[in-house]
mmCIF file of C-alpha atoms in Angstrom:
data_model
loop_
_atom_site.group_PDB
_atom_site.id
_atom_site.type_symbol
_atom_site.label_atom_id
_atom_site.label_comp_id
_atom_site.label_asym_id
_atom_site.label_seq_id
_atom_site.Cartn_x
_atom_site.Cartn_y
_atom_site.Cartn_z
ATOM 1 C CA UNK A 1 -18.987 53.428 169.960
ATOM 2 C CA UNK A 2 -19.474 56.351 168.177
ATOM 3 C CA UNK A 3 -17.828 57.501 164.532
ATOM 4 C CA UNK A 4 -15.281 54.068 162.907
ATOM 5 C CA UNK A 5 -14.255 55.322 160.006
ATOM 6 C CA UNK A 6 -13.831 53.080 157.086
ATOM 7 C CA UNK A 7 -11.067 53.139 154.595
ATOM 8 C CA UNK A 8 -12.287 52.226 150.869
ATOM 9 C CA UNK A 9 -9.859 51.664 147.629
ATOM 10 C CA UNK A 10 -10.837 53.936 144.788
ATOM 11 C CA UNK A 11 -11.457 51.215 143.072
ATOM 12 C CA UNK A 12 -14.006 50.157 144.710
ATOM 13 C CA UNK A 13 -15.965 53.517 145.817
ATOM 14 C CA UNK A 14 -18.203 52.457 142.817
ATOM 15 C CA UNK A 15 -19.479 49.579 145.597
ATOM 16 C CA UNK A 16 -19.883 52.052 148.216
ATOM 17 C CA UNK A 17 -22.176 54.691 146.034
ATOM 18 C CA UNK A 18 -24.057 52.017 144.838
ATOM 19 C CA UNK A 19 -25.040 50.937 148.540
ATOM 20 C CA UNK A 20 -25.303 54.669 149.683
ATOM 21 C CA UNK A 21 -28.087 54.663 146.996
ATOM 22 C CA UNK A 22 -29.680 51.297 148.101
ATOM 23 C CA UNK A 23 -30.067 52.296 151.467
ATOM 24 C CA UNK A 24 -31.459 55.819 150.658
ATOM 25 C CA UNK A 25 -34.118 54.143 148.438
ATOM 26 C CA UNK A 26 -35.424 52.377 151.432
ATOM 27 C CA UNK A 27 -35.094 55.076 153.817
ATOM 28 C CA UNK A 28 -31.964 53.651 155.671
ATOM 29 C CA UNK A 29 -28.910 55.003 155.786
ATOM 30 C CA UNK A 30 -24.953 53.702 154.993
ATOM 31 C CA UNK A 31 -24.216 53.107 158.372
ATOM 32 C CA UNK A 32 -27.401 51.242 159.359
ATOM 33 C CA UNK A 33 -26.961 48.910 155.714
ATOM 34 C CA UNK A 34 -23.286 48.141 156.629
ATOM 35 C CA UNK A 35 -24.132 47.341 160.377
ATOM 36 C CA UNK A 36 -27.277 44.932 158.827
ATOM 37 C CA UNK A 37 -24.520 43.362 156.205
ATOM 38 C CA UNK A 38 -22.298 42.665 159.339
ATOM 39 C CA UNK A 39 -24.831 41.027 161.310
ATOM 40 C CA UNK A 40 -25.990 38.522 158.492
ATOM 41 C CA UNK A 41 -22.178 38.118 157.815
ATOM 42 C CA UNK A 42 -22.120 37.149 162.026
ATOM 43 C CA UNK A 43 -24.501 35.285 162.334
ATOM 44 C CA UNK A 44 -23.794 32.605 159.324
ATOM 45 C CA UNK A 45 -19.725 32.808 160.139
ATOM 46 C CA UNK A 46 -18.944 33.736 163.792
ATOM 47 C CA UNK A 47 -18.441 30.430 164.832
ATOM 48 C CA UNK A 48 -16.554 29.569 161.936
ATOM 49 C CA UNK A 49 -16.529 26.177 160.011
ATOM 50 C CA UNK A 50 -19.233 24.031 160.863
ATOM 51 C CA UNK A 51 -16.688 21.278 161.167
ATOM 52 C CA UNK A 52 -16.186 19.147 164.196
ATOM 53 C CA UNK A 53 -13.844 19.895 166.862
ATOM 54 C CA UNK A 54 -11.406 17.847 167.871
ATOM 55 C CA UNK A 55 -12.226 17.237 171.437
ATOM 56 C CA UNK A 56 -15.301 15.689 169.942
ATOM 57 C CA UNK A 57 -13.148 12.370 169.419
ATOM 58 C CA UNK A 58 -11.762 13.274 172.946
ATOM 59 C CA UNK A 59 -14.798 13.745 175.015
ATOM 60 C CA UNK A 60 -17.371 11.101 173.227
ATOM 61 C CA UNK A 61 -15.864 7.916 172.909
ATOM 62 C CA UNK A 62 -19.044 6.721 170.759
ATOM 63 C CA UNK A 63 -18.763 10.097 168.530
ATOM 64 C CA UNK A 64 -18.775 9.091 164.822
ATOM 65 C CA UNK A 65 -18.643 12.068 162.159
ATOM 66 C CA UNK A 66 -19.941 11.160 157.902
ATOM 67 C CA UNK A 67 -16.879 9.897 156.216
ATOM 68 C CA UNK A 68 -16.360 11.450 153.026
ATOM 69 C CA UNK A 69 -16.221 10.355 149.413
ATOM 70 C CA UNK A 70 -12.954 11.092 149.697
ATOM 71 C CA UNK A 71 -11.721 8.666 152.383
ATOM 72 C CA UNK A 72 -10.930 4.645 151.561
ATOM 73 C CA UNK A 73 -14.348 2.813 152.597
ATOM 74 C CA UNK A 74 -13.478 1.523 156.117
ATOM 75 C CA UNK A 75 -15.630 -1.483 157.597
ATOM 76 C CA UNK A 76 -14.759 -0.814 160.747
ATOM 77 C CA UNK A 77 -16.110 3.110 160.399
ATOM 78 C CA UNK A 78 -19.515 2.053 159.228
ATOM 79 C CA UNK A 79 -20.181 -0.371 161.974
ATOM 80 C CA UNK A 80 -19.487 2.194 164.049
ATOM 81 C CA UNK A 81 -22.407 4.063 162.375
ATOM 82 C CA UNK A 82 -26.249 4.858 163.712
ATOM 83 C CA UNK A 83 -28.752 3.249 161.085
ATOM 84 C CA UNK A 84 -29.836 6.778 160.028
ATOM 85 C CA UNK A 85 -26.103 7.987 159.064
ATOM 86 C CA UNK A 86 -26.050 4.444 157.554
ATOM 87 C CA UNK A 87 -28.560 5.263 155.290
ATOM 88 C CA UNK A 88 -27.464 8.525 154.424
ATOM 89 C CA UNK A 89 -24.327 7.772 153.525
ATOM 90 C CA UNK A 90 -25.665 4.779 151.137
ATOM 91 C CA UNK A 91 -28.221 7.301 149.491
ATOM 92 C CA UNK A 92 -25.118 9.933 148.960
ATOM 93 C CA UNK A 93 -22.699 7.318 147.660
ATOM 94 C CA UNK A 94 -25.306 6.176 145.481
ATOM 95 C CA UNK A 95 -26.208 9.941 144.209
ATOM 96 C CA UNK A 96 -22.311 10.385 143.420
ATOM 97 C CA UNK A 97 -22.126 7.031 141.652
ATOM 98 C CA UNK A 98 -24.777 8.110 139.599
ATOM 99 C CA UNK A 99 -23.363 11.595 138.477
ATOM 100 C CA UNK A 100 -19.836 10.522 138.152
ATOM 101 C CA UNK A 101 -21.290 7.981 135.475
ATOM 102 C CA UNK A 102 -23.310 10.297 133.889
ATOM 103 C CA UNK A 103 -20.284 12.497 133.517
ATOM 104 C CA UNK A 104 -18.240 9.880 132.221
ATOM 105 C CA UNK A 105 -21.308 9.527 129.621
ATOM 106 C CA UNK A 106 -21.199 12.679 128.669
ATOM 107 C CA UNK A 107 -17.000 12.526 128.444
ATOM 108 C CA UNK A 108 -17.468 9.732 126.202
ATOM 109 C CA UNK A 109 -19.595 11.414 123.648
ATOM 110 C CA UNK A 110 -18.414 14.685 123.384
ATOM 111 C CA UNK A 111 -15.227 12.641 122.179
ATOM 112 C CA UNK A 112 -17.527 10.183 119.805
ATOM 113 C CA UNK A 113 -16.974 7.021 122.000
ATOM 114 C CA UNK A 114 -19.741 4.980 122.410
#
């Protein structure tokens, strides 16, 4: 590919010495700890959100994604559920329960309420 060159705000050159500096202390150089930053970067976001696509619903009639804490329960949603998801989702729900009420705890004395 050969030389990219690689515009940097004065304000934050201070970044950009500091990594010059890292990668001199273990015998790299700037373009070899930018390419290595990249690749990490890559390889955890490349293929974007780890959500599920929509043709999921499309191509896999018995497809069922984790409803969320924020969603109204919905019986007809957790029959559709496997046993393990089942189970997962109880032991979640259960974790929130638990932390929202020791929040609420908290709330309640830090304002003197018992």
């Amino acid at each position: 590919m050969g030389i990219f060159p690689l515009y940097v705000r004065k304000d934050r050159e201070e970044i950009l010495e500091l990594a010059r500096r890292k990668a001199r202390e273990e015998g790299s150089n700037l373009s070899e700890l930018i390419l290595k930053a990249l690749e990490e970067y890559l390889k955890r976001h490349y293929r974007g959100n780890p959500a599920f696509s929509l043709d999921k619903w499309v191509e896999d009639e018995e497809f069922v994604a984790m409803p969320t804490l924020g969603e109204k329960p919905s019986p007809e949603l957790v029959r559709k559920l496997p046993d393990d998801m089942l189970q997962e989702l109880r032991y979640h729900a259960y974790l929130w329960y638990e932390l929202a009420d020791q929040e609420e705890n908290r709330r309640r004395c830090e304002r003197g309420v018992r």
